[in-house]
Amino acid sequence: MTLRIAEIFGPTVQGEGALIGEPTVFIRAGGCDYRCSWCDSLHAVESQYRHDWAAMSDEAVWDEVLRLSDGQPLTVSLSGGNPAIQDFGPVIARGRAAGYRFACETQGSVARPWFAELDTLVLSPKPPSSGEVVNWPNFDECLKAGAAARQMVMKIVIFDQADYDWAKQVHGRYPDLPLYLQPGNPEVDPATPIDPQSLIDRLAWLTDTAMADRWFAPRILPQLHVLLWGNKRGV
Amino acid sequence: MTLRIAEIFGPTVQGEGALIGEPTVFIRAGGCDYRCSWCDSLHAVESQYRHDWAAMSDEAVWDEVLRLSDGQPLTVSLSGGNPAIQDFGPVIARGRAAGYRFACETQGSVARPWFAELDTLVLSPKPPSSGEVVNWPNFDECLKAGAAARQMVMKIVIFDQADYDWAKQVHGRYPDLPLYLQPGNPEVDPATPIDPQSLIDRLAWLTDTAMADRWFAPRILPQLHVLLWGNKRGV
């Protein structure tokens, strides 16, 4: 079976969310059923880039992870695009047999049986600023499919007050799902240098907003990889 | 019973380690059995500041946490100084009865029965650059005392290659204890503005060193609060 792969890179540290700081090899799947207004991975989303996506067997994908990690088990993160529109079950089976751990980040629009084989399933429903609308029955299917994963968490990107208010509503709907908030990054052009202070200011705003609101449920984290390496690919 | 307290502040987000991003009220205990060369909390360590430490009953400490958090349960972090040289058991008992969670950060030089009542015990043995020498039998006593905590982790601050090599040895001694590495911050004067780029560069160095070395065991995280607020106190 052939997988469309935008890039495989690492090891580097996970820059965001529940596994922040964790040494990771990333498999970035090509293709997405969403087109968020502020997407930072258009090279894995827009169909104009599809000729840059490699067609790889699950064996070839796994061999590349092994090569990058020198065969030393670590966490492998499936990202995209939306990795859930493809079948990563065979890659996960190969990796788990070799002692690797797997995480997957998806918006929660497509459920997959292989969610149950993950160590960490990150569901990232997209807030109003994305321009997308969440299909909640589909999201609930993802929750069911991931119920056997070792951990399942929710992550919401926050660009503005409307996103923040929406995140509170979503948390009300899923109060038992650990929640991570992340300030949005409006600068997504790989050629534009990042201003660390503006990222820090966005994190400070989100932190101050939640603390003043006495909303203590979510953990609030920046994208460390953007601070470290800007919007460069492959790091 | 009276506790010596340097400051109680928050809620703000935890800036480092296993609970990074977690909304937290901090209780900073006054007094320490160490004097690390690069200590960033001398106002809670040096005896010259002891007259600034409040003498508070456990009830008064708890009332201040309740006031700061508006009585809404969150994580309370015991830090210092070394909080383990005092008896925080009564504060923890009050807080747990009200649904609060407790974390404690200590170097692991003094074991306490109340470690068992914690949600998170962070043991931070100090590397060579600190100028301190770890007493490993005492550290092992702390591990025993904390065995019933909900989670127990180790955090090591890394200033240079010698610290890095030492951390690998320590991990070899405690391979099952989840490990967090954190680049050191040499600028600890509250009056000196922080250069975010220099902190980012230190994080990049530590990340690159561990990845090139294929050491995938530790999670590697910066001090977010220093990026956000420099060395200011009370945030």
CSV table of C-alpha atoms in Angstrom, one decimal:
chain,number,residue,atom,x,y,z
A,1,MET,CA,0.0,0.0,0.0
A,2,THR,CA,1.3,3.4,-0.9
A,3,LEU,CA,1.5,6.4,1.4
A,4,ARG,CA,1.8,10.0,0.2
A,5,ILE,CA,4.5,11.6,2.3
A,6,ALA,CA,5.5,15.3,2.3
A,7,GLU,CA,8.5,14.9,4.5
A,8,ILE,CA,10.1,12.7,7.1
A,9,PHE,CA,12.6,14.5,9.4
A,10,GLY,CA,14.3,14.5,12.8
A,11,PRO,CA,15.2,13.5,15.3
A,12,THR,CA,14.4,16.8,16.9
A,13,VAL,CA,12.3,17.8,19.9
A,14,GLN,CA,8.6,18.1,19.7
A,15,GLY,CA,7.9,21.8,19.9
A,16,GLU,CA,4.3,21.9,21.1
A,17,GLY,CA,1.5,20.2,23.0
A,18,ALA,CA,1.4,17.2,25.4
A,19,LEU,CA,4.7,15.8,24.2
A,20,ILE,CA,6.6,19.1,24.2
A,21,GLY,CA,10.3,18.6,24.5
A,22,GLU,CA,10.2,14.9,23.5
A,23,PRO,CA,12.8,13.7,21.0
A,24,THR,CA,10.8,12.8,17.9
A,25,VAL,CA,11.0,11.8,14.3
A,26,PHE,CA,8.2,13.4,12.3
A,27,ILE,CA,6.3,11.7,9.4
A,28,ARG,CA,4.4,14.5,7.7
A,29,ALA,CA,1.7,13.1,5.5
A,30,GLY,CA,0.7,14.8,2.3
A,31,GLY,CA,-3.0,15.8,1.8
A,32,CYS,CA,-5.7,17.3,4.0
A,33,ASP,CA,-9.4,17.6,4.1
A,34,TYR,CA,-9.2,21.1,5.6
A,35,ARG,CA,-7.7,24.3,4.4
A,36,CYS,CA,-7.2,26.5,7.5
A,37,SER,CA,-6.7,30.2,6.8
A,38,TRP,CA,-3.5,30.2,8.8
A,39,CYS,CA,-2.2,26.8,8.0
A,40,ASP,CA,1.6,26.6,8.6
A,41,SER,CA,2.1,23.4,6.6
A,42,LEU,CA,0.7,24.3,3.2
A,43,HIS,CA,3.4,22.3,1.5
A,44,ALA,CA,1.6,19.2,3.0
A,45,VAL,CA,-1.9,20.5,2.3
A,46,GLU,CA,-2.3,22.3,-1.0
A,47,SER,CA,-2.8,20.0,-4.0
A,48,GLN,CA,-0.4,22.2,-6.1
A,49,TYR,CA,2.4,20.6,-4.0
A,50,ARG,CA,1.2,17.1,-4.5
A,51,HIS,CA,3.9,16.3,-7.1
A,52,ASP,CA,6.4,17.0,-4.3
A,53,TRP,CA,4.9,14.3,-2.1
A,54,ALA,CA,6.7,10.9,-2.3
A,55,ALA,CA,4.7,7.8,-2.9
A,56,MET,CA,6.2,5.4,-0.4
A,57,SER,CA,5.4,1.9,0.8
A,58,ASP,CA,5.0,1.4,4.6
A,59,GLU,CA,8.3,-0.5,4.5
A,60,ALA,CA,10.1,2.5,2.8
A,61,VAL,CA,8.6,4.9,5.4
A,62,TRP,CA,9.7,2.7,8.2
A,63,ASP,CA,13.2,2.3,6.8
A,64,GLU,CA,13.6,6.0,6.7
A,65,VAL,CA,12.6,6.4,10.3
A,66,LEU,CA,15.1,3.7,11.3
A,67,ARG,CA,17.8,5.4,9.3
A,68,LEU,CA,17.2,8.8,10.9
A,69,SER,CA,17.0,7.4,14.4
A,70,ASP,CA,19.9,4.9,14.0
A,71,GLY,CA,17.5,2.2,15.0
A,72,GLN,CA,17.2,3.6,18.5
A,73,PRO,CA,13.6,3.7,19.7
A,74,LEU,CA,12.0,7.1,20.2
A,75,THR,CA,8.6,8.7,19.6
A,76,VAL,CA,7.4,8.9,16.0
A,77,SER,CA,4.8,11.7,15.3
A,78,LEU,CA,2.3,11.4,12.5
A,79,SER,CA,1.4,14.8,11.3
A,80,GLY,CA,0.4,16.5,8.1
A,81,GLY,CA,-1.8,17.6,6.4
A,82,ASN,CA,-4.2,15.2,8.0
A,83,PRO,CA,-2.5,11.8,8.6
A,84,ALA,CA,-5.9,10.3,9.3
A,85,ILE,CA,-7.0,10.4,5.6
A,86,GLN,CA,-4.4,7.6,5.0
A,87,ASP,CA,-3.8,4.2,6.6
A,88,PHE,CA,-0.8,4.4,8.9
A,89,GLY,CA,-1.7,1.1,10.6
A,90,PRO,CA,1.1,-0.9,8.9
A,91,VAL,CA,3.8,1.7,9.7
A,92,ILE,CA,2.7,1.8,13.4
A,93,ALA,CA,2.7,-2.0,13.5
A,94,ARG,CA,6.3,-2.1,12.2
A,95,GLY,CA,7.4,0.6,14.6
A,96,ARG,CA,5.8,-0.9,17.7
A,97,ALA,CA,7.4,-4.2,17.0
A,98,ALA,CA,10.7,-2.4,17.2
A,99,GLY,CA,9.9,-0.6,20.5
A,100,TYR,CA,9.1,2.8,19.0
A,101,ARG,CA,6.2,4.9,20.4
A,102,PHE,CA,3.7,6.7,18.2
A,103,ALA,CA,1.8,10.0,18.4
A,104,CYS,CA,-0.7,11.3,15.8
A,105,GLU,CA,-2.0,14.8,15.4
A,106,THR,CA,-5.3,15.2,13.6
A,107,GLN,CA,-8.1,17.7,13.5
A,108,GLY,CA,-10.6,14.9,14.3
A,109,SER,CA,-12.5,14.8,11.1
A,110,VAL,CA,-11.7,11.2,10.1
A,111,ALA,CA,-11.6,8.3,12.6
A,112,ARG,CA,-9.2,5.4,12.1
A,113,PRO,CA,-9.0,2.0,13.8
A,114,TRP,CA,-5.2,2.5,14.2
A,115,PHE,CA,-5.9,5.4,16.6
A,116,ALA,CA,-6.2,2.6,19.2
A,117,GLU,CA,-2.5,1.6,18.6
A,118,LEU,CA,-1.2,5.0,19.4
A,119,ASP,CA,0.7,6.1,22.5
A,120,THR,CA,-0.7,9.6,22.1
A,121,LEU,CA,-3.6,10.8,20.0
A,122,VAL,CA,-3.8,14.6,19.8
A,123,LEU,CA,-7.2,15.9,18.5
A,124,SER,CA,-7.0,19.5,17.3
A,125,PRO,CA,-10.4,20.8,16.5
A,126,LYS,CA,-10.0,24.0,14.5
A,127,PRO,CA,-11.4,27.3,16.0
A,128,PRO,CA,-13.4,30.0,14.2
A,129,SER,CA,-10.3,31.9,12.9
A,130,SER,CA,-9.4,28.9,10.8
A,131,GLY,CA,-12.4,29.3,8.6
A,132,GLU,CA,-13.3,25.6,9.0
A,133,VAL,CA,-16.3,24.3,10.8
A,134,VAL,CA,-16.0,21.2,13.1
A,135,ASN,CA,-18.2,18.2,12.3
A,136,TRP,CA,-18.8,17.1,15.9
A,137,PRO,CA,-20.3,13.6,15.1
A,138,ASN,CA,-17.1,12.9,13.2
A,139,PHE,CA,-15.0,14.2,16.1
A,140,ASP,CA,-16.9,11.9,18.5
A,141,GLU,CA,-16.1,9.0,16.2
A,142,CYS,CA,-12.4,9.9,16.6
A,143,LEU,CA,-12.8,9.9,20.4
A,144,LYS,CA,-14.3,6.5,20.3
A,145,ALA,CA,-11.6,5.2,18.0
A,146,GLY,CA,-8.8,6.6,20.2
A,147,ALA,CA,-10.3,5.4,23.5
A,148,ALA,CA,-7.7,2.6,23.7
A,149,ALA,CA,-4.7,4.9,23.0
A,150,ARG,CA,-2.4,5.3,25.9
A,151,GLN,CA,-3.3,8.9,26.2
A,152,MET,CA,-5.7,11.1,24.3
A,153,VAL,CA,-5.6,14.9,24.5
A,154,MET,CA,-7.1,18.0,22.8
A,155,LYS,CA,-5.2,20.9,21.5
A,156,ILE,CA,-6.7,24.2,20.3
A,157,VAL,CA,-4.9,27.0,18.6
A,158,ILE,CA,-6.0,30.5,19.7
A,159,PHE,CA,-5.6,33.5,17.6
A,160,ASP,CA,-8.1,35.9,19.2
A,161,GLN,CA,-10.8,36.3,21.8
A,162,ALA,CA,-13.4,34.5,19.7
A,163,ASP,CA,-11.2,31.5,19.5
A,164,TYR,CA,-10.6,31.6,23.2
A,165,ASP,CA,-14.4,31.8,23.9
A,166,TRP,CA,-14.9,28.9,21.5
A,167,ALA,CA,-12.2,26.8,23.3
A,168,LYS,CA,-14.0,27.2,26.6
A,169,GLN,CA,-17.3,26.0,25.0
A,170,VAL,CA,-15.5,23.0,23.5
A,171,HIS,CA,-13.9,22.2,26.9
A,172,GLY,CA,-17.4,22.3,28.4
A,173,ARG,CA,-18.4,19.6,26.0
A,174,TYR,CA,-15.3,17.4,26.7
A,175,PRO,CA,-14.4,18.3,30.3
A,176,ASP,CA,-12.4,15.1,30.9
A,177,LEU,CA,-10.2,15.4,27.8
A,178,PRO,CA,-6.9,17.1,28.9
A,179,LEU,CA,-6.7,20.4,27.0
A,180,TYR,CA,-3.7,22.3,25.6
A,181,LEU,CA,-4.0,25.9,24.3
A,182,GLN,CA,-1.4,27.3,21.9
A,183,PRO,CA,-1.2,30.9,20.7
A,184,GLY,CA,-1.5,31.1,16.9
A,185,ASN,CA,1.4,32.0,14.7
A,186,PRO,CA,0.3,34.4,11.9
A,187,GLU,CA,3.8,34.4,10.2
A,188,VAL,CA,3.8,31.1,8.3
A,189,ASP,CA,6.0,32.1,5.3
A,190,PRO,CA,9.3,30.0,5.5
A,191,ALA,CA,11.1,33.0,4.0
A,192,THR,CA,10.0,35.5,6.6
A,193,PRO,CA,12.2,35.7,9.7
A,194,ILE,CA,10.4,35.1,13.0
A,195,ASP,CA,10.3,37.9,15.6
A,196,PRO,CA,10.7,36.0,18.9
A,197,GLN,CA,9.3,38.9,20.9
A,198,SER,CA,6.0,38.8,18.9
A,199,LEU,CA,5.6,35.1,19.6
A,200,ILE,CA,6.4,35.7,23.3
A,201,ASP,CA,3.8,38.6,23.4
A,202,ARG,CA,1.1,36.3,22.0
A,203,LEU,CA,1.9,33.7,24.6
A,204,ALA,CA,1.8,36.3,27.3
A,205,TRP,CA,-1.6,37.6,26.1
A,206,LEU,CA,-3.1,34.1,26.1
A,207,THR,CA,-1.7,33.3,29.6
A,208,ASP,CA,-2.9,36.6,31.0
A,209,THR,CA,-6.4,36.1,29.4
A,210,ALA,CA,-6.9,32.7,30.9
A,211,MET,CA,-5.5,33.6,34.4
A,212,ALA,CA,-7.6,36.8,34.6
A,213,ASP,CA,-10.6,34.7,33.6
A,214,ARG,CA,-9.7,32.1,36.3
A,215,TRP,CA,-9.8,29.4,33.7
A,216,PHE,CA,-7.3,26.9,35.1
A,217,ALA,CA,-8.2,23.8,33.2
A,218,PRO,CA,-6.0,24.1,30.1
A,219,ARG,CA,-2.2,24.0,29.9
A,220,ILE,CA,-0.9,26.9,27.8
A,221,LEU,CA,2.2,26.3,25.7
A,222,PRO,CA,4.0,28.0,22.8
A,223,GLN,CA,5.4,26.5,19.7
A,224,LEU,CA,9.0,26.0,20.7
A,225,HIS,CA,10.2,25.0,17.3
A,226,VAL,CA,9.1,28.3,15.9
A,227,LEU,CA,11.1,30.1,18.6
A,228,LEU,CA,14.1,27.9,17.8
A,229,TRP,CA,14.0,27.6,14.1
A,230,GLY,CA,11.4,30.0,12.7
A,231,ASN,CA,9.2,28.5,10.0
A,232,LYS,CA,12.1,26.5,8.4
A,233,ARG,CA,11.0,23.1,7.2
A,234,GLY,CA,12.6,19.8,8.4
A,235,VAL,CA,13.6,20.8,11.9
B,1,MET,CA,3.6,25.4,63.3
B,2,THR,CA,5.3,28.3,61.5
B,3,LEU,CA,6.6,28.2,57.9
B,4,ARG,CA,9.2,30.6,56.5
B,5,ILE,CA,7.8,31.9,53.2
B,6,ALA,CA,9.7,34.0,50.7
B,7,GLU,CA,6.7,34.6,48.4
B,8,ILE,CA,3.3,33.3,47.4
B,9,PHE,CA,2.3,34.3,43.9
B,10,GLY,CA,0.1,33.4,40.9
B,11,PRO,CA,-1.9,32.1,39.3
B,12,THR,CA,0.4,31.9,36.4
B,13,VAL,CA,1.6,29.1,34.1
B,14,GLN,CA,4.4,26.8,35.2
B,15,GLY,CA,7.3,27.7,33.1
B,16,GLU,CA,9.4,24.5,33.2
B,17,GLY,CA,9.6,20.8,33.6
B,18,ALA,CA,7.0,18.1,33.6
B,19,LEU,CA,4.1,20.5,34.4
B,20,ILE,CA,5.1,23.2,31.9
B,21,GLY,CA,2.1,25.3,30.8
B,22,GLU,CA,0.0,24.3,33.9
B,23,PRO,CA,-1.8,27.1,35.7
B,24,THR,CA,-0.2,27.2,39.1
B,25,VAL,CA,0.1,29.1,42.4
B,26,PHE,CA,3.6,29.1,43.7
B,27,ILE,CA,4.6,28.9,47.3
B,28,ARG,CA,8.3,29.8,47.5
B,29,ALA,CA,9.8,28.6,50.8
B,30,GLY,CA,12.6,30.6,52.4
B,31,GLY,CA,15.8,28.8,53.2
B,32,CYS,CA,18.0,26.3,51.5
B,33,ASP,CA,20.7,23.7,52.4
B,34,TYR,CA,22.4,24.4,49.1
B,35,ARG,CA,24.0,27.5,47.5
B,36,CYS,CA,24.3,26.8,43.8
B,37,SER,CA,26.7,29.0,42.0
B,38,TRP,CA,24.0,30.0,39.5
B,39,CYS,CA,21.0,30.1,41.8
B,40,ASP,CA,18.1,32.2,40.3
B,41,SER,CA,16.2,32.5,43.6
B,42,LEU,CA,18.8,33.9,46.0
B,43,HIS,CA,16.1,36.0,47.7
B,44,ALA,CA,14.7,32.6,49.0
B,45,VAL,CA,18.1,31.1,49.8
B,46,GLU,CA,20.6,33.6,51.2
B,47,SER,CA,20.3,34.1,54.9
B,48,GLN,CA,20.8,37.9,54.4
B,49,TYR,CA,17.3,37.9,53.0
B,50,ARG,CA,15.8,35.9,55.9
B,51,HIS,CA,14.2,39.0,57.5
B,52,ASP,CA,12.1,39.3,54.3
B,53,TRP,CA,10.6,35.9,54.8
B,54,ALA,CA,7.2,35.9,56.3
B,55,ALA,CA,6.6,33.6,59.3
B,56,MET,CA,3.2,32.1,58.5
B,57,SER,CA,1.0,29.4,59.9
B,58,ASP,CA,-0.1,26.7,57.6
B,59,GLU,CA,-3.6,28.2,57.8
B,60,ALA,CA,-2.3,31.6,56.7
B,61,VAL,CA,-0.4,30.1,53.8
B,62,TRP,CA,-3.5,28.2,52.7
B,63,ASP,CA,-5.7,31.3,53.0
B,64,GLU,CA,-3.4,33.2,50.7
B,65,VAL,CA,-3.5,30.4,48.1
B,66,LEU,CA,-7.3,30.4,48.3
B,67,ARG,CA,-7.4,34.2,47.9
B,68,LEU,CA,-5.1,34.2,44.8
B,69,SER,CA,-7.0,31.4,43.1
B,70,ASP,CA,-10.5,32.6,44.1
B,71,GLY,CA,-11.0,29.2,45.7
B,72,GLN,CA,-10.9,27.5,42.3
B,73,PRO,CA,-8.8,24.3,42.5
B,74,LEU,CA,-5.6,24.3,40.5
B,75,THR,CA,-2.0,23.1,41.0
B,76,VAL,CA,0.0,24.5,43.9
B,77,SER,CA,3.8,24.3,43.5
B,78,LEU,CA,6.1,24.2,46.5
B,79,SER,CA,9.4,25.6,45.5
B,80,GLY,CA,12.2,27.5,47.2
B,81,GLY,CA,14.9,27.5,48.4
B,82,ASN,CA,14.4,23.9,49.4
B,83,PRO,CA,10.8,23.4,50.5
B,84,ALA,CA,11.8,20.0,52.0
B,85,ILE,CA,13.7,21.5,54.9
B,86,GLN,CA,10.2,22.5,56.3
B,87,ASP,CA,7.0,20.6,57.0
B,88,PHE,CA,4.5,21.4,54.3
B,89,GLY,CA,2.3,18.4,55.2
B,90,PRO,CA,-0.4,20.5,56.9
B,91,VAL,CA,-0.6,22.9,53.9
B,92,ILE,CA,-0.9,19.9,51.5
B,93,ALA,CA,-3.6,18.3,53.7
B,94,ARG,CA,-5.7,21.5,53.7
B,95,GLY,CA,-5.3,21.9,49.9
B,96,ARG,CA,-6.1,18.3,49.0
B,97,ALA,CA,-9.2,18.4,51.1
B,98,ALA,CA,-10.3,21.4,48.9
B,99,GLY,CA,-9.5,19.6,45.6
B,100,TYR,CA,-6.2,21.3,44.8
B,101,ARG,CA,-3.2,19.4,43.4
B,102,PHE,CA,0.3,19.7,44.7
B,103,ALA,CA,3.7,19.6,43.1
B,104,CYS,CA,7.1,20.1,44.9
B,105,GLU,CA,10.5,20.8,43.4
B,106,THR,CA,13.5,19.9,45.5
B,107,GLN,CA,17.1,18.9,44.9
B,108,GLY,CA,16.6,15.6,46.7
B,109,SER,CA,18.8,16.3,49.8
B,110,VAL,CA,16.1,15.9,52.4
B,111,ALA,CA,13.3,13.3,52.4
B,112,ARG,CA,9.9,14.0,53.8
B,113,PRO,CA,6.9,11.7,54.5
B,114,TRP,CA,4.6,14.3,52.8
B,115,PHE,CA,6.3,13.6,49.5
B,116,ALA,CA,3.8,10.6,49.3
B,117,GLU,CA,0.9,13.1,49.3
B,118,LEU,CA,2.1,15.0,46.2
B,119,ASP,CA,0.7,14.8,42.7
B,120,THR,CA,4.1,15.5,41.3
B,121,LEU,CA,7.5,15.3,42.9
B,122,VAL,CA,10.3,16.9,40.9
B,123,LEU,CA,13.8,15.8,42.1
B,124,SER,CA,16.5,18.2,40.7
B,125,PRO,CA,19.9,16.9,41.5
B,126,LYS,CA,22.4,19.6,40.9
B,127,PRO,CA,25.1,19.2,38.2
B,128,PRO,CA,28.8,20.0,38.6
B,129,SER,CA,28.5,23.6,37.4
B,130,SER,CA,26.4,24.3,40.6
B,131,GLY,CA,29.4,23.8,42.8
B,132,GLU,CA,27.3,21.4,45.0
B,133,VAL,CA,27.9,17.7,45.4
B,134,VAL,CA,24.9,15.3,45.5
B,135,ASN,CA,24.5,13.0,48.5
B,136,TRP,CA,23.1,9.9,46.7
B,137,PRO,CA,22.0,8.0,49.8
B,138,ASN,CA,19.9,11.0,50.7
B,139,PHE,CA,18.6,11.3,47.1
B,140,ASP,CA,17.6,7.6,47.3
B,141,GLU,CA,15.7,8.3,50.5
B,142,CYS,CA,13.7,11.0,48.6
B,143,LEU,CA,12.9,8.5,45.9
B,144,LYS,CA,11.6,6.1,48.5
B,145,ALA,CA,9.5,8.8,50.2
B,146,GLY,CA,8.1,9.9,46.9
B,147,ALA,CA,7.3,6.4,45.6
B,148,ALA,CA,3.6,6.9,46.4
B,149,ALA,CA,3.3,10.3,44.7
B,150,ARG,CA,1.1,10.3,41.6
B,151,GLN,CA,4.2,11.0,39.5
B,152,MET,CA,7.8,11.4,40.2
B,153,VAL,CA,10.3,12.9,37.7
B,154,MET,CA,13.9,14.1,37.6
B,155,LYS,CA,15.0,17.5,36.2
B,156,ILE,CA,18.6,18.5,35.6
B,157,VAL,CA,19.8,21.9,34.6
B,158,ILE,CA,22.6,21.9,32.0
B,159,PHE,CA,25.1,24.7,31.6
B,160,ASP,CA,27.9,23.0,29.7
B,161,GLN,CA,29.2,19.7,28.3
B,162,ALA,CA,30.3,18.5,31.8
B,163,ASP,CA,26.8,18.9,33.1
B,164,TYR,CA,25.4,17.0,30.1
B,165,ASP,CA,27.8,14.1,30.6
B,166,TRP,CA,26.9,14.0,34.3
B,167,ALA,CA,23.2,14.0,33.4
B,168,LYS,CA,23.8,10.9,31.2
B,169,GLN,CA,25.5,9.1,34.1
B,170,VAL,CA,22.7,10.0,36.5
B,171,HIS,CA,20.1,8.7,34.0
B,172,GLY,CA,22.1,5.5,33.9
B,173,ARG,CA,21.6,5.2,37.6
B,174,TYR,CA,17.9,5.9,37.4
B,175,PRO,CA,16.8,4.8,34.0
B,176,ASP,CA,13.1,4.5,34.9
B,177,LEU,CA,12.7,8.0,36.3
B,178,PRO,CA,11.4,10.3,33.6
B,179,LEU,CA,14.1,12.9,32.9
B,180,TYR,CA,13.8,16.5,31.9
B,181,LEU,CA,16.8,18.6,30.8
B,182,GLN,CA,16.7,22.4,31.0
B,183,PRO,CA,19.4,24.8,29.7
B,184,GLY,CA,20.8,26.9,32.4
B,185,ASN,CA,20.2,30.7,32.6
B,186,PRO,CA,23.3,32.5,33.5
B,187,GLU,CA,21.5,35.9,33.8
B,188,VAL,CA,19.8,35.8,37.2
B,189,ASP,CA,19.9,39.5,38.2
B,190,PRO,CA,16.3,40.7,38.2
B,191,ALA,CA,17.5,44.1,37.1
B,192,THR,CA,19.2,42.8,33.9
B,193,PRO,CA,16.9,42.5,30.9
B,194,ILE,CA,16.8,39.1,29.3
B,195,ASP,CA,18.0,38.5,25.8
B,196,PRO,CA,15.4,36.0,24.4
B,197,GLN,CA,17.8,35.0,21.6
B,198,SER,CA,20.5,33.9,24.0
B,199,LEU,CA,18.0,31.7,25.9
B,200,ILE,CA,16.9,30.3,22.5
B,201,ASP,CA,20.5,29.7,21.5
B,202,ARG,CA,21.1,27.7,24.7
B,203,LEU,CA,18.1,25.6,24.1
B,204,ALA,CA,19.2,24.9,20.5
B,205,TRP,CA,22.6,23.9,21.7
B,206,LEU,CA,21.2,21.4,24.2
B,207,THR,CA,18.8,20.0,21.7
B,208,ASP,CA,21.4,19.7,19.0
B,209,THR,CA,23.9,18.0,21.5
B,210,ALA,CA,21.4,15.4,22.6
B,211,MET,CA,20.1,14.7,19.1
B,212,ALA,CA,23.6,14.4,17.6
B,213,ASP,CA,24.4,12.1,20.5
B,214,ARG,CA,21.3,10.0,19.8
B,215,TRP,CA,20.3,10.4,23.4
B,216,PHE,CA,16.5,10.2,23.1
B,217,ALA,CA,15.6,9.5,26.8
B,218,PRO,CA,15.2,13.0,28.2
B,219,ARG,CA,12.6,15.7,27.3
B,220,ILE,CA,14.3,19.0,26.7
B,221,LEU,CA,12.5,22.2,27.7
B,222,PRO,CA,13.3,25.8,28.3
B,223,GLN,CA,12.2,28.1,31.1
B,224,LEU,CA,9.2,29.7,29.5
B,225,HIS,CA,8.7,32.1,32.4
B,226,VAL,CA,12.2,33.6,31.7
B,227,LEU,CA,11.3,34.1,28.1
B,228,LEU,CA,8.0,35.7,29.1
B,229,TRP,CA,9.0,37.8,32.0
B,230,GLY,CA,12.8,37.8,32.3
B,231,ASN,CA,14.0,37.4,35.8
B,232,LYS,CA,11.2,39.4,37.4
B,233,ARG,CA,9.8,38.0,40.7
B,234,GLY,CA,6.2,37.1,41.4
B,235,VAL,CA,5.2,36.0,37.9
